PDB file of C-alpha atoms in Angstrom:
ATOM      1  CA  MET A   1       0.000   0.000   0.000  1.00  0.00           C
ATOM      2  CA  SER A   2       1.397   3.369  -0.958  1.00  0.00           C
ATOM      3  CA  ILE A   3       1.392   6.108   1.648  1.00  0.00           C
ATOM      4  CA  HIS A   4      -0.222   8.344  -0.958  1.00  0.00           C
ATOM      5  CA  GLN A   5      -3.281   6.098  -1.090  1.00  0.00           C
ATOM      6  CA  HIS A   6      -4.268   7.306   2.375  1.00  0.00           C
ATOM      7  CA  SER A   7      -2.639  10.652   2.923  1.00  0.00           C
ATOM      8  CA  ASP A   8      -2.771  14.152   1.612  1.00  0.00           C
ATOM      9  CA  PRO A   9       0.692  14.761   0.141  1.00  0.00           C
ATOM     10  CA  THR A  10       0.454  18.429   1.209  1.00  0.00           C
ATOM     11  CA  GLY A  11      -0.668  17.837   4.797  1.00  0.00           C
ATOM     12  CA  ASN A  12       0.088  15.744   7.850  1.00  0.00           C
ATOM     13  CA  THR A  13      -0.985  12.157   8.341  1.00  0.00           C
ATOM     14  CA  THR A  14      -0.399   9.865  11.291  1.00  0.00           C
ATOM     15  CA  PHE A  15      -0.488   6.125  10.665  1.00  0.00           C
ATOM     16  CA  THR A  16      -1.201   4.315  13.927  1.00  0.00           C
ATOM     17  CA  GLU A  17      -1.148   0.759  15.295  1.00  0.00           C
ATOM     18  CA  ALA A  18       1.451  -0.416  12.752  1.00  0.00           C
ATOM     19  CA  ARG A  19       4.020  -3.150  13.209  1.00  0.00           C
ATOM     20  CA  VAL A  20       7.227  -1.582  11.849  1.00  0.00           C
ATOM     21  CA  ILE A  21      10.307  -3.551  10.873  1.00  0.00           C
ATOM     22  CA  VAL A  22      12.894  -0.791  10.974  1.00  0.00           C
ATOM     23  CA  GLY A  23      15.444  -2.444   8.686  1.00  0.00           C
ATOM     24  CA  ASP A  24      18.497  -2.392  10.950  1.00  0.00           C
ATOM     25  CA  GLY A  25      18.382  -6.170  11.374  1.00  0.00           C
ATOM     26  CA  THR A  26      17.071  -6.161  14.930  1.00  0.00           C
ATOM     27  CA  THR A  27      14.429  -3.515  15.655  1.00  0.00           C
ATOM     28  CA  VAL A  28      10.726  -4.279  15.377  1.00  0.00           C
ATOM     29  CA  LEU A  29       8.195  -1.803  16.740  1.00  0.00           C
ATOM     30  CA  ASP A  30       4.800  -3.228  17.586  1.00  0.00           C
ATOM     31  CA  ASP A  31       2.007  -0.649  17.841  1.00  0.00           C
ATOM     32  CA  ALA A  32       4.091   2.086  16.215  1.00  0.00           C
ATOM     33  CA  VAL A  33       3.153   5.483  14.868  1.00  0.00           C
ATOM     34  CA  ILE A  34       4.407   6.718  11.500  1.00  0.00           C
ATOM     35  CA  THR A  35       4.195  10.456  10.919  1.00  0.00           C
ATOM     36  CA  VAL A  36       4.041  11.754   7.346  1.00  0.00           C
ATOM     37  CA  THR A  37       4.383  15.445   6.492  1.00  0.00           C
ATOM     38  CA  ASP A  38       3.907  16.663   2.923  1.00  0.00           C
ATOM     39  CA  GLY A  39       4.303  13.088   1.606  1.00  0.00           C
ATOM     40  CA  ILE A  40       7.596  12.434   3.461  1.00  0.00           C
ATOM     41  CA  ILE A  41       7.976  10.106   6.452  1.00  0.00           C
ATOM     42  CA  THR A  42       9.141  12.412   9.224  1.00  0.00           C
ATOM     43  CA  GLY A  43       8.973  10.072  12.184  1.00  0.00           C
ATOM     44  CA  VAL A  44       8.548   6.518  13.388  1.00  0.00           C
ATOM     45  CA  SER A  45       8.084   5.869  17.085  1.00  0.00           C
ATOM     46  CA  PRO A  46       6.372   3.601  19.590  1.00  0.00           C
ATOM     47  CA  SER A  47       2.800   4.765  20.155  1.00  0.00           C
ATOM     48  CA  SER A  48       3.561   5.488  23.821  1.00  0.00           C
ATOM     49  CA  SER A  49       6.019   8.257  22.885  1.00  0.00           C
ATOM     50  CA  ALA A  50       4.338   9.646  19.767  1.00  0.00           C
ATOM     51  CA  GLN A  51       3.189  13.234  19.603  1.00  0.00           C
ATOM     52  CA  ASP A  52       0.215  13.607  17.304  1.00  0.00           C
ATOM     53  CA  ALA A  53      -0.437  16.831  15.422  1.00  0.00           C
ATOM     54  CA  ALA A  54      -1.805  15.191  12.298  1.00  0.00           C
ATOM     55  CA  GLU A  55      -4.800  16.400  10.387  1.00  0.00           C
ATOM     56  CA  ASN A  56      -5.522  12.843   9.244  1.00  0.00           C
ATOM     57  CA  ARG A  57      -5.204   9.557  11.165  1.00  0.00           C
ATOM     58  CA  VAL A  58      -5.120   6.135   9.509  1.00  0.00           C
ATOM     59  CA  SER A  59      -5.109   2.862  11.435  1.00  0.00           C
ATOM     60  CA  LEU A  60      -2.734   0.192  10.159  1.00  0.00           C
ATOM     61  CA  ARG A  61      -3.907  -2.390  12.698  1.00  0.00           C
ATOM     62  CA  GLY A  62      -2.892  -5.849  11.496  1.00  0.00           C
ATOM     63  CA  LYS A  63      -0.434  -4.421   8.923  1.00  0.00           C
ATOM     64  CA  THR A  64       3.349  -4.604   8.860  1.00  0.00           C
ATOM     65  CA  VAL A  65       5.439  -1.780   7.419  1.00  0.00           C
ATOM     66  CA  ILE A  66       8.957  -2.491   6.149  1.00  0.00           C
ATOM     67  CA  PRO A  67      11.593  -0.502   4.263  1.00  0.00           C
ATOM     68  CA  ALA A  68      11.195  -0.704   0.504  1.00  0.00           C
ATOM     69  CA  LEU A  69      12.761  -3.773  -1.085  1.00  0.00           C
ATOM     70  CA  VAL A  70      15.099  -3.700  -4.089  1.00  0.00           C
ATOM     71  CA  ASN A  71      15.370  -6.570  -6.565  1.00  0.00           C
ATOM     72  CA  PRO A  72      18.802  -6.170  -8.197  1.00  0.00           C
ATOM     73  CA  HIS A  73      18.471  -9.184 -10.527  1.00  0.00           C
ATOM     74  CA  GLY A  74      15.267 -10.300 -12.132  1.00  0.00           C
ATOM     75  CA  HIS A  75      13.464 -10.961 -15.389  1.00  0.00           C
ATOM     76  CA  ILE A  76      10.247  -9.080 -16.037  1.00  0.00           C
ATOM     77  CA  GLY A  77       7.223  -9.475 -18.271  1.00  0.00           C
ATOM     78  CA  TYR A  78       7.226 -13.253 -18.800  1.00  0.00           C
ATOM     79  CA  MET A  79       4.915 -14.360 -15.975  1.00  0.00           C
ATOM     80  CA  ARG A  80       1.140 -14.466 -16.037  1.00  0.00           C
ATOM     81  CA  GLY A  81      -0.410 -16.102 -13.013  1.00  0.00           C
ATOM     82  CA  ALA A  82       1.830 -19.069 -12.189  1.00  0.00           C
ATOM     83  CA  ALA A  83       2.924 -19.628 -15.804  1.00  0.00           C
ATOM     84  CA  CYS A  84       6.096 -18.307 -17.394  1.00  0.00           C
ATOM     85  CA  ASP A  85       6.158 -18.106 -21.179  1.00  0.00           C
ATOM     86  CA  ALA A  86       7.661 -15.840 -23.842  1.00  0.00           C
ATOM     87  CA  ARG A  87       4.203 -15.312 -25.359  1.00  0.00           C
ATOM     88  CA  PHE A  88       3.218 -13.265 -22.276  1.00  0.00           C
ATOM     89  CA  TYR A  89       6.004 -10.729 -22.825  1.00  0.00           C
ATOM     90  CA  SER A  90       4.535  -7.329 -23.659  1.00  0.00           C
ATOM     91  CA  ARG A  91       4.729  -3.692 -22.650  1.00  0.00           C
ATOM     92  CA  GLU A  92       1.441  -4.062 -20.766  1.00  0.00           C
ATOM     93  CA  ASN A  93       2.736  -7.075 -18.829  1.00  0.00           C
ATOM     94  CA  VAL A  94       6.003  -5.319 -17.926  1.00  0.00           C
ATOM     95  CA  ILE A  95       4.005  -2.361 -16.557  1.00  0.00           C
ATOM     96  CA  ASP A  96       1.629  -4.732 -14.743  1.00  0.00           C
ATOM     97  CA  HIS A  97       4.620  -6.411 -13.071  1.00  0.00           C
ATOM     98  CA  LEU A  98       6.050  -3.028 -11.986  1.00  0.00           C
ATOM     99  CA  HIS A  99       2.677  -2.201 -10.451  1.00  0.00           C
ATOM    100  CA  ARG A 100       2.535  -5.549  -8.634  1.00  0.00           C
ATOM    101  CA  PHE A 101       6.109  -5.157  -7.368  1.00  0.00           C
ATOM    102  CA  VAL A 102       5.423  -1.794  -5.736  1.00  0.00           C
ATOM    103  CA  TYR A 103       2.200  -3.150  -4.213  1.00  0.00           C
ATOM    104  CA  HIS A 104       4.283  -5.853  -2.520  1.00  0.00           C
ATOM    105  CA  GLY A 105       6.962  -3.429  -1.293  1.00  0.00           C
ATOM    106  CA  VAL A 106       9.545  -3.646  -4.088  1.00  0.00           C
ATOM    107  CA  SER A 107      10.471  -0.065  -4.962  1.00  0.00           C
ATOM    108  CA  THR A 108      13.184  -0.836  -7.507  1.00  0.00           C
ATOM    109  CA  PHE A 109      13.569  -3.668 -10.019  1.00  0.00           C
ATOM    110  CA  GLN A 110      16.513  -4.385 -12.297  1.00  0.00           C
ATOM    111  CA  SER A 111      15.872  -6.633 -15.275  1.00  0.00           C
ATOM    112  CA  LEU A 112      18.968  -8.291 -16.642  1.00  0.00           C
ATOM    113  CA  GLY A 113      19.170  -9.252 -20.276  1.00  0.00           C
ATOM    114  CA  THR A 114      15.625 -10.276 -21.145  1.00  0.00           C
ATOM    115  CA  ASP A 115      14.370  -7.181 -22.984  1.00  0.00           C
ATOM    116  CA  ARG A 116      12.829  -7.809 -26.397  1.00  0.00           C
ATOM    117  CA  ASP A 117      12.090  -5.215 -29.045  1.00  0.00           C
ATOM    118  CA  GLY A 118      13.222  -2.412 -26.728  1.00  0.00           C
ATOM    119  CA  ILE A 119      10.082  -2.770 -24.587  1.00  0.00           C
ATOM    120  CA  GLU A 120      11.854  -2.454 -21.227  1.00  0.00           C
ATOM    121  CA  ILE A 121      14.039   0.421 -22.385  1.00  0.00           C
ATOM    122  CA  ASN A 122      10.969   2.268 -23.683  1.00  0.00           C
ATOM    123  CA  VAL A 123       9.058   1.661 -20.436  1.00  0.00           C
ATOM    124  CA  ARG A 124      12.095   2.816 -18.439  1.00  0.00           C
ATOM    125  CA  ASP A 125      12.423   5.982 -20.529  1.00  0.00           C
ATOM    126  CA  ASP A 126       8.677   6.734 -20.377  1.00  0.00           C
ATOM    127  CA  GLN A 127       8.783   6.219 -16.613  1.00  0.00           C
ATOM    128  CA  ARG A 128      11.691   8.652 -16.199  1.00  0.00           C
ATOM    129  CA  ARG A 129       9.865  11.278 -18.268  1.00  0.00           C
ATOM    130  CA  GLY A 130       6.670  10.803 -16.201  1.00  0.00           C
ATOM    131  CA  GLU A 131       4.711   9.715 -19.276  1.00  0.00           C
ATOM    132  CA  LEU A 132       3.153   6.526 -17.889  1.00  0.00           C
ATOM    133  CA  ALA A 133      -0.512   6.695 -16.884  1.00  0.00           C
ATOM    134  CA  ASP A 134       0.199   4.605 -13.755  1.00  0.00           C
ATOM    135  CA  GLN A 135       2.697   6.467 -11.564  1.00  0.00           C
ATOM    136  CA  ASP A 136       2.557   3.939  -8.696  1.00  0.00           C
ATOM    137  CA  LEU A 137       5.183   1.597 -10.159  1.00  0.00           C
ATOM    138  CA  ALA A 138       8.501   0.169  -9.057  1.00  0.00           C
ATOM    139  CA  THR A 139      11.393   2.016 -10.674  1.00  0.00           C
ATOM    140  CA  LEU A 140      12.689  -0.038 -13.597  1.00  0.00           C
ATOM    141  CA  PHE A 141      16.335  -0.479 -14.448  1.00  0.00           C
ATOM    142  CA  THR A 142      17.245  -2.714 -17.368  1.00  0.00           C
ATOM    143  CA  ALA A 143      20.317  -4.152 -19.038  1.00  0.00           C
ATOM    144  CA  GLY A 144      18.389  -4.275 -22.299  1.00  0.00           C
ATOM    145  CA  THR A 145      18.955  -7.437 -24.267  1.00  0.00           C
ATOM    146  CA  GLY A 146      22.073  -8.239 -22.293  1.00  0.00           C
ATOM    147  CA  LEU A 147      24.885 -10.505 -23.388  1.00  0.00           C
ATOM    148  CA  VAL A 148      24.456 -14.102 -24.395  1.00  0.00           C
ATOM    149  CA  ALA A 149      27.142 -16.794 -24.370  1.00  0.00           C
ATOM    150  CA  ALA A 150      28.351 -17.872 -27.804  1.00  0.00           C
ATOM    151  CA  PRO A 151      26.947 -21.191 -29.038  1.00  0.00           C
ATOM    152  CA  ALA A 152      29.087 -24.212 -28.238  1.00  0.00           C
ATOM    153  CA  PRO A 153      30.950 -25.780 -31.175  1.00  0.00           C
ATOM    154  CA  ARG A 154      29.263 -28.806 -32.710  1.00  0.00           C
TER     155      ARG A 154
END
């Protein structure tokens, strides 16, 4: 879930009752408060020490918040459901995957060597220019078509 789905990017929002995995390898805050000001996280604290001046409060009871994940090596656009096949590869499927990644907490995805027909490069460039209709996508990096090992001698 994107913070922007529940907050006014120009105001203050307090997310309450969240379980927060801080990302330092050890700290987990149960019943935490996340303060967002103008679309930026400005504080994370246990609810017992939080000071609340928010215009908007959103309960995250039963939800866990973690730092964004980065996938530095993947292949995008070939899956549909549980099946993986080259026939599924399309611009629409690449964008759908980027949308699904960000929904599941992956902020950045790097595709390595599986681009066809410049689809990933075009999506990447359109994303950087802000030209995609869906702005709630993982950031795409791509190696393009990549390098392929030479065929073995016969």
